[in-house]
Short mmCIF file of C-alpha atoms in Angstrom, two decimals:
data_model
loop_
_atom_site.label_atom_id
_atom_site.label_comp_id
_atom_site.label_asym_id
_atom_site.label_seq_id
_atom_site.Cartn_x
_atom_site.Cartn_y
_atom_site.Cartn_z
CA MET A 1 134.65 166.47 170.79
CA ILE A 2 137.88 165.12 169.26
CA GLN A 3 140.90 167.37 169.71
CA ALA A 4 143.82 164.92 169.52
CA VAL A 5 145.43 162.98 166.67
CA TYR A 6 147.72 159.96 166.85
CA VAL A 7 149.51 158.78 163.68
CA HIS A 8 151.40 155.49 163.67
CA VAL A 9 154.61 154.93 161.71
CA PRO A 10 155.29 151.18 162.02
CA PHE A 11 158.80 151.16 160.60
CA CYS A 12 162.04 150.63 162.53
CA GLU A 13 165.68 150.20 161.59
CA GLN A 14 166.15 147.99 164.67
CA ILE A 15 163.57 145.88 166.55
CA CYS A 16 163.97 146.25 170.31
CA HIS A 17 163.78 143.05 172.36
CA TYR A 18 160.98 144.33 174.63
CA CYS A 19 158.73 146.05 172.08
CA ASP A 20 155.29 144.63 171.27
CA PHE A 21 154.03 147.64 169.29
CA ASN A 22 153.01 147.10 165.68
CA LYS A 23 156.31 147.44 163.83
CA PHE A 24 158.30 146.17 160.83
CA TYR A 25 161.85 146.51 159.57
CA TYR A 26 162.02 149.59 157.35
CA GLN A 27 164.06 147.94 154.61
CA TYR A 28 162.09 146.58 151.63
CA GLN A 29 158.75 147.85 152.96
CA PRO A 30 156.19 149.65 150.72
CA VAL A 31 156.67 152.91 152.64
CA ASP A 32 155.38 155.31 149.99
CA GLU A 33 152.28 153.18 149.45
CA TYR A 34 151.71 153.06 153.21
CA LEU A 35 151.91 156.85 153.48
CA GLN A 36 149.37 157.20 150.67
CA CYS A 37 147.04 154.89 152.58
CA CYS A 38 147.47 156.95 155.76
CA ASP A 39 146.50 160.02 153.76
CA GLN A 40 143.37 158.27 152.51
CA GLU A 41 142.49 157.10 156.00
CA MET A 42 142.76 160.67 157.31
CA LYS A 43 140.49 161.84 154.50
CA ARG A 44 137.82 159.25 155.28
CA VAL A 45 137.88 159.52 159.03
CA THR A 46 137.69 163.32 159.03
CA SER A 47 134.71 163.17 156.67
CA LEU A 48 132.91 160.92 159.17
CA TYR A 49 134.13 162.81 162.25
CA PRO A 50 134.92 166.40 161.25
CA PRO A 51 137.78 167.63 163.44
CA GLU A 52 137.38 170.35 166.02
CA GLU A 53 140.26 172.64 166.86
CA ILE A 54 143.14 170.20 167.36
CA ARG A 55 145.06 170.60 170.62
CA SER A 56 147.49 167.71 170.24
CA ILE A 57 149.17 165.76 167.44
CA TYR A 58 151.42 162.81 168.22
CA VAL A 59 153.41 160.90 165.58
CA GLY A 60 154.68 157.67 167.09
CA GLY A 61 155.77 154.22 166.16
CA GLY A 62 157.80 152.30 165.42
CA THR A 63 160.28 155.02 164.66
CA PRO A 64 158.92 157.97 162.66
CA THR A 65 162.44 159.22 161.98
CA ALA A 66 163.29 155.91 160.31
CA LEU A 67 161.53 157.50 157.32
CA LYS A 68 163.60 159.31 154.72
CA SER A 69 163.32 163.10 154.77
CA THR A 70 161.00 163.15 151.74
CA GLU A 71 158.80 160.42 153.25
CA LEU A 72 158.52 162.18 156.60
CA ASP A 73 157.64 165.43 154.84
CA LYS A 74 154.91 163.65 152.90
CA LEU A 75 153.39 162.35 156.12
CA LEU A 76 153.55 165.72 157.89
CA SER A 77 151.99 167.36 154.81
CA SER A 78 149.06 164.93 154.98
CA ILE A 79 148.53 165.72 158.65
CA ALA A 80 148.62 169.45 157.94
CA HIS A 81 146.13 169.07 155.10
CA HIS A 82 143.54 166.98 156.94
CA PHE A 83 143.86 168.65 160.35
CA PRO A 84 144.37 172.32 159.49
CA LYS A 85 142.41 173.83 162.39
CA ARG A 86 144.79 173.94 165.32
CA ALA A 87 144.84 175.58 168.72
CA SER A 88 147.32 178.42 169.07
CA ASP A 89 149.06 176.46 171.85
CA ILE A 90 148.94 173.08 170.11
CA GLU A 91 151.34 170.37 171.30
CA TYR A 92 152.84 168.62 168.28
CA THR A 93 155.06 165.66 169.21
CA VAL A 94 157.20 163.36 167.09
CA GLU A 95 159.05 160.38 168.54
CA ILE A 96 162.69 160.30 167.53
CA ASN A 97 165.46 157.77 167.95
CA PRO A 98 168.72 159.23 169.32
CA GLY A 99 171.57 158.87 166.92
CA ASN A 100 169.64 158.79 163.63
CA VAL A 101 168.37 162.39 163.58
CA GLY A 102 170.58 165.25 162.48
CA VAL A 103 170.20 169.01 162.44
CA GLU A 104 168.56 169.06 159.00
CA GLU A 105 165.89 166.56 160.06
CA LEU A 106 165.25 168.56 163.23
CA LYS A 107 164.90 171.75 161.20
CA GLN A 108 162.43 169.97 158.93
CA LEU A 109 160.30 168.96 161.91
CA LYS A 110 160.39 172.49 163.33
CA GLN A 111 159.37 174.03 160.00
CA ARG A 112 156.39 171.66 159.83
CA GLY A 113 155.11 172.89 163.18
CA VAL A 114 156.46 170.14 165.44
CA ASN A 115 157.25 171.70 168.83
CA ARG A 116 157.85 168.70 171.09
CA LEU A 117 160.21 165.74 170.79
CA SER A 118 159.96 162.39 172.55
CA ILE A 119 163.34 160.64 172.65
CA GLY A 120 163.67 156.93 173.37
CA ALA A 121 166.67 156.97 175.70
CA GLN A 122 165.54 154.01 177.89
CA THR A 123 168.84 153.82 179.83
CA PHE A 124 172.27 155.46 179.85
CA ASN A 125 174.07 152.19 180.52
CA GLU A 126 175.78 151.02 177.34
CA GLN A 127 175.65 147.32 178.25
CA LEU A 128 171.94 147.51 179.05
CA LEU A 129 171.24 149.28 175.76
CA LYS A 130 172.79 146.33 173.94
CA LYS A 131 170.87 143.83 176.09
CA ILE A 132 167.51 145.38 175.23
CA GLY A 133 168.31 145.65 171.52
CA ARG A 134 168.73 149.41 171.18
CA ASP A 135 170.95 150.69 168.36
CA HIS A 136 172.17 153.94 169.93
CA ALA A 137 174.94 154.77 172.37
CA PRO A 138 174.41 156.74 175.61
CA GLY A 139 176.16 159.81 174.20
CA ASP A 140 173.77 159.95 171.24
CA VAL A 141 170.99 161.18 173.53
CA GLU A 142 172.98 164.20 174.67
CA ARG A 143 174.05 165.03 171.12
CA THR A 144 170.46 164.81 169.91
CA ILE A 145 169.18 167.02 172.74
CA LYS A 146 171.89 169.64 172.13
CA ALA A 147 171.10 169.70 168.41
CA ALA A 148 167.36 170.01 169.12
CA ARG A 149 167.89 172.89 171.55
CA LYS A 150 170.06 174.64 168.96
CA VAL A 151 167.29 174.30 166.36
CA GLY A 152 164.79 175.80 168.82
CA PHE A 153 162.97 172.91 170.51
CA ASN A 154 162.14 173.90 174.08
CA ASN A 155 159.91 170.94 174.98
CA ILE A 156 161.84 167.68 175.07
CA SER A 157 160.77 164.43 176.72
CA ILE A 158 162.77 161.26 177.20
CA ASP A 159 161.62 157.71 177.92
CA LEU A 160 163.40 155.72 180.61
CA MET A 161 162.87 152.07 181.54
CA TYR A 162 163.63 150.24 184.74
CA ALA A 163 163.59 146.64 185.99
CA LEU A 164 165.65 145.74 182.92
CA PRO A 165 167.56 142.43 182.72
CA GLY A 166 170.61 142.69 184.96
CA GLN A 167 169.83 146.26 186.02
CA THR A 168 170.72 147.22 189.58
CA LEU A 169 169.23 149.88 191.81
CA GLU A 170 172.46 151.88 191.70
CA GLY A 171 172.57 151.53 187.94
CA PHE A 172 169.09 153.01 187.71
CA ARG A 173 170.17 155.87 190.00
CA ASP A 174 173.02 156.57 187.57
CA THR A 175 170.59 156.71 184.65
CA LEU A 176 168.37 159.16 186.52
CA ALA A 177 171.37 161.33 187.38
CA GLU A 178 172.29 161.51 183.71
CA ALA A 179 168.73 162.46 182.77
CA PHE A 180 168.77 165.30 185.30
CA ARG A 181 172.13 166.49 183.97
CA LEU A 182 170.62 166.75 180.48
CA ASP A 183 167.87 168.99 181.92
CA VAL A 184 165.00 167.66 179.82
CA ASP A 185 161.47 169.02 180.33
CA HIS A 186 159.54 165.77 180.70
CA VAL A 187 160.29 162.15 181.61
CA SER A 188 158.17 159.05 181.01
CA SER A 189 159.45 156.08 182.99
CA TYR A 190 158.00 152.57 182.94
CA ALA A 191 159.00 149.22 184.37
CA LEU A 192 159.79 146.56 181.81
CA LYS A 193 156.80 144.32 181.08
CA ILE A 194 157.36 141.02 179.35
CA GLU A 195 154.95 140.97 176.42
CA ALA A 196 154.11 138.08 174.11
CA LYS A 197 155.65 138.07 170.62
CA THR A 198 158.86 139.73 171.78
CA VAL A 199 162.44 138.48 172.02
CA PHE A 200 162.33 138.93 175.78
CA TYR A 201 159.20 136.78 176.04
CA GLN A 202 160.96 133.89 174.34
CA ARG A 203 163.99 134.25 176.62
CA TRP A 204 161.74 134.50 179.67
CA LYS A 205 159.95 131.27 178.68
CA GLN A 206 163.34 129.59 178.30
CA GLY A 207 164.38 130.81 181.76
CA VAL A 208 167.36 132.81 180.47
CA LEU A 209 166.19 136.36 181.21
CA PRO A 210 167.74 137.59 184.52
CA LEU A 211 165.17 140.10 185.77
CA PRO A 212 165.40 142.10 189.01
CA SER A 213 163.18 140.88 191.85
CA GLU A 214 159.76 142.41 192.48
CA GLU A 215 161.23 144.03 195.59
CA THR A 216 164.02 145.66 193.55
CA GLU A 217 161.51 146.85 190.96
CA ALA A 218 159.43 148.46 193.72
CA GLU A 219 162.55 150.10 195.13
CA MET A 220 163.39 151.48 191.68
CA PHE A 221 159.91 152.97 191.42
CA GLN A 222 160.29 154.57 194.84
CA VAL A 223 163.70 155.99 193.91
CA LEU A 224 162.21 157.30 190.66
CA ILE A 225 159.50 159.20 192.52
CA GLU A 226 161.88 160.58 195.14
CA GLU A 227 164.60 161.69 192.73
CA MET A 228 162.15 163.28 190.32
CA GLU A 229 160.68 165.37 193.10
CA LYS A 230 164.14 166.40 194.35
CA ASN A 231 165.07 167.57 190.88
CA GLY A 232 161.99 169.67 190.18
CA TYR A 233 159.78 167.23 188.27
CA SER A 234 156.17 166.78 189.34
CA GLN A 235 154.65 163.29 189.14
CA TYR A 236 151.47 164.35 187.35
CA GLU A 237 150.68 160.74 186.38
CA ILE A 238 151.88 157.44 187.80
CA SER A 239 154.67 157.02 185.22
CA ASN A 240 155.10 160.58 183.97
CA PHE A 241 157.01 163.52 185.39
CA ALA A 242 157.27 167.08 184.16
CA LYS A 243 158.65 170.46 184.98
CA ARG A 244 155.88 172.96 185.65
CA GLY A 245 153.94 173.67 182.45
CA TYR A 246 155.39 170.75 180.50
CA GLU A 247 152.79 168.09 181.27
CA SER A 248 151.92 166.19 178.09
CA VAL A 249 148.67 167.41 176.55
CA HIS A 250 148.42 164.29 174.41
CA ASN A 251 148.88 161.87 177.31
CA LEU A 252 146.32 163.77 179.35
CA THR A 253 143.85 163.24 176.51
CA TYR A 254 143.99 159.51 177.21
CA TRP A 255 143.88 159.84 180.99
CA ASN A 256 141.00 162.32 180.84
CA ASN A 257 139.08 159.71 178.82
CA GLU A 258 138.64 162.05 175.85
CA GLY A 259 138.30 161.22 172.16
CA TYR A 260 141.18 160.99 169.69
CA TYR A 261 141.82 160.01 166.09
CA GLY A 262 144.11 157.03 165.47
CA VAL A 263 145.63 156.73 161.99
CA GLY A 264 147.86 153.99 160.61
CA ALA A 265 148.38 150.24 160.82
CA GLY A 266 147.54 148.98 164.31
CA ALA A 267 146.54 152.42 165.59
CA HIS A 268 143.80 152.80 168.19
CA SER A 269 141.15 155.52 168.21
CA TYR A 270 138.22 156.68 170.33
CA MET A 271 135.65 158.53 168.25
CA GLY A 272 131.95 159.03 168.79
CA GLY A 273 131.89 156.73 171.81
CA VAL A 274 133.46 153.87 169.86
CA ARG A 275 136.92 152.43 170.49
CA ARG A 276 138.55 151.02 167.37
CA GLU A 277 141.71 149.11 166.58
CA ASN A 278 143.07 149.26 163.05
CA LEU A 279 144.32 146.27 161.12
CA GLY A 280 147.98 145.69 161.96
CA PRO A 281 149.59 143.75 159.08
CA LEU A 282 150.57 146.16 156.31
CA PRO A 283 149.00 144.18 153.44
CA LYS A 284 145.66 143.93 155.26
CA TYR A 285 145.72 147.58 156.28
CA MET A 286 146.53 148.81 152.78
CA THR A 287 144.08 146.46 151.03
CA SER A 288 141.28 147.73 153.24
CA ILE A 289 142.13 151.33 152.37
CA LYS A 290 142.33 150.57 148.64
CA GLU A 291 138.91 148.94 148.80
CA GLY A 292 137.46 152.19 150.11
CA GLU A 293 136.96 151.04 153.69
CA LEU A 294 138.17 152.11 157.09
CA PRO A 295 140.90 149.62 158.10
CA ILE A 296 139.15 148.41 161.25
CA ARG A 297 140.20 145.17 162.89
CA GLU A 298 137.90 145.54 165.87
CA GLU A 299 135.49 148.11 167.26
CA HIS A 300 133.61 148.40 170.52
CA HIS A 301 130.71 150.70 171.31
CA VAL A 302 131.43 151.84 174.83
CA SER A 303 128.43 151.80 177.15
CA LYS A 304 127.85 154.50 179.75
CA ARG A 305 128.79 151.98 182.45
CA GLU A 306 132.10 151.24 180.73
CA MET A 307 132.77 154.94 180.21
CA MET A 308 132.38 155.55 183.93
CA GLU A 309 134.68 152.63 184.74
CA GLU A 310 137.29 153.95 182.31
CA GLU A 311 136.95 157.41 183.80
CA MET A 312 138.13 155.97 187.10
CA PHE A 313 140.81 153.62 185.70
CA MET A 314 142.50 156.33 183.69
CA GLY A 315 141.66 159.38 185.76
CA LEU A 316 143.11 157.91 188.94
CA ARG A 317 146.46 157.55 187.18
CA LYS A 318 146.70 161.34 187.36
CA LYS A 319 147.98 163.01 190.50
CA ALA A 320 144.98 165.33 190.33
CA GLY A 321 142.67 162.32 190.23
CA VAL A 322 139.07 162.33 189.00
CA SER A 323 137.13 165.56 189.22
CA LYS A 324 133.67 165.07 190.73
CA SER A 325 132.19 168.02 188.86
CA MET A 326 133.61 166.77 185.54
CA PHE A 327 132.25 163.28 186.23
CA ARG A 328 128.80 164.75 186.92
CA GLU A 329 128.96 166.88 183.78
CA LYS A 330 129.93 163.93 181.59
CA TYR A 331 127.59 161.27 182.98
CA ASP A 332 124.77 163.23 184.62
CA ILE A 333 125.20 161.40 187.92
CA GLU A 334 127.23 161.89 191.08
CA LEU A 335 130.46 159.90 191.23
CA ARG A 336 129.76 158.71 194.77
CA LYS A 337 126.33 157.43 193.79
CA VAL A 338 127.97 155.08 191.30
CA PHE A 339 131.06 154.03 193.24
CA ALA A 340 130.24 154.45 196.93
CA ASP A 341 131.29 150.92 197.94
CA ALA A 342 134.64 151.13 196.15
CA LEU A 343 135.35 154.60 197.55
CA ASP A 344 134.61 153.56 201.11
CA TYR A 345 136.66 150.35 200.86
CA LEU A 346 139.70 152.04 199.28
CA THR A 347 139.58 154.97 201.67
CA GLU A 348 139.64 152.56 204.60
CA LYS A 349 142.61 150.75 203.02
CA GLY A 350 144.41 154.09 202.71
CA PHE A 351 144.76 153.82 198.93
CA ILE A 352 142.63 156.81 197.92
CA LYS A 353 141.67 160.16 199.34
CA GLU A 354 138.34 161.85 198.67
CA THR A 355 137.51 165.54 198.91
CA ASP A 356 134.48 167.55 197.85
CA GLU A 357 136.27 168.24 194.55
CA ALA A 358 138.03 165.02 193.56
CA VAL A 359 139.10 161.44 194.21
CA SER A 360 142.80 160.64 193.91
CA LEU A 361 145.41 158.06 194.88
CA THR A 362 147.32 158.45 198.11
CA GLU A 363 151.11 158.11 198.16
CA GLU A 364 150.65 154.50 199.21
CA GLY A 365 147.91 153.92 196.63
CA ILE A 366 150.29 154.79 193.80
CA TYR A 367 152.11 151.51 194.48
CA PHE A 368 148.87 149.50 194.27
CA GLY A 369 147.30 151.14 191.22
CA ASN A 370 146.03 147.97 189.53
CA ASP A 371 144.44 146.73 192.76
CA VAL A 372 142.73 150.10 193.13
CA PHE A 373 141.44 150.24 189.56
CA GLU A 374 139.97 146.74 189.85
CA GLN A 375 137.60 147.97 192.55
CA PHE A 376 135.82 150.22 190.06
CA LEU A 377 134.58 147.40 187.86
CA LEU A 378 130.80 147.56 188.05
CA GLY A 379 130.08 144.08 186.74
CA GLU A 380 127.50 143.17 184.13
CA GLU A 381 124.75 145.63 183.28
#
């Protein structure tokens, strides 16, 4: 059953120094041609995998709002046409960049059924914003949120980063305080990771990227958890926090190991037990579409063993953990029968807790997530 849709808009007006997502400068790109190809991909993929009632749509990037109003409307029209059957409580998210979205654009999104915004704030420190290559000012986030509330958006998420070059613990506390003042509904917060093919990677290799120590990064994560709880946000996943009722349906699709459509250059999908990655370069993606194909760069048929491993990797990221009854329903076997050794070892280490209903991370285990997940690799079949 596939109830979630991700659509990738790979265009940006500014390339951030940390970003390794598939993206291109908006200027001089064949945007209209790309949107036509996305429409054709939706048509083909839904003919192969007819959609159920869609519970979540997420338009990400890149920067979807880098598109002109007419271009964005064309994309949203394609989504509406190919995925018309929607749950009454559907979550429909579009990523927006603070500072380049006005009231008219927000009204356009609302009229097209979008009911959730994800805003890339990252930090409220002006110097840090410049260091990481962002093109907005701290005040742009507040102005964007106020405009969105006025238009009628009552589900707003912001992204925050920590362990940024030159960032201090107190500086991160200040950013959190500003986020709480803005009273958003959801916060995603991740530590900076140095990825290949980014500006930061090149600086890191040259030894000119002043990053906080691992100890400071761990302290920032601890402060994040503590301050979120104090301010009424539940840590429902390792890096995600929400007021009650505002947990992201789309994110939970991934962590529940459920299927989803992935449309656009470089997009990933999980359909019919097969994980696919689309071609990333625009010419290759569009040529594949024009030749009547699906634009697949790579696909992997996931075995039952791998599905069970992934169930643990992703499910344990959630505060609720992995449901034993759901595991049994999906894989027709008891969770403990598959992972007894890992469960016993991690319980003894104090990293997980096991009840009759579920397996989940302990408060200490949250800090050692990758070490925990590694224990659930089953080895070769």
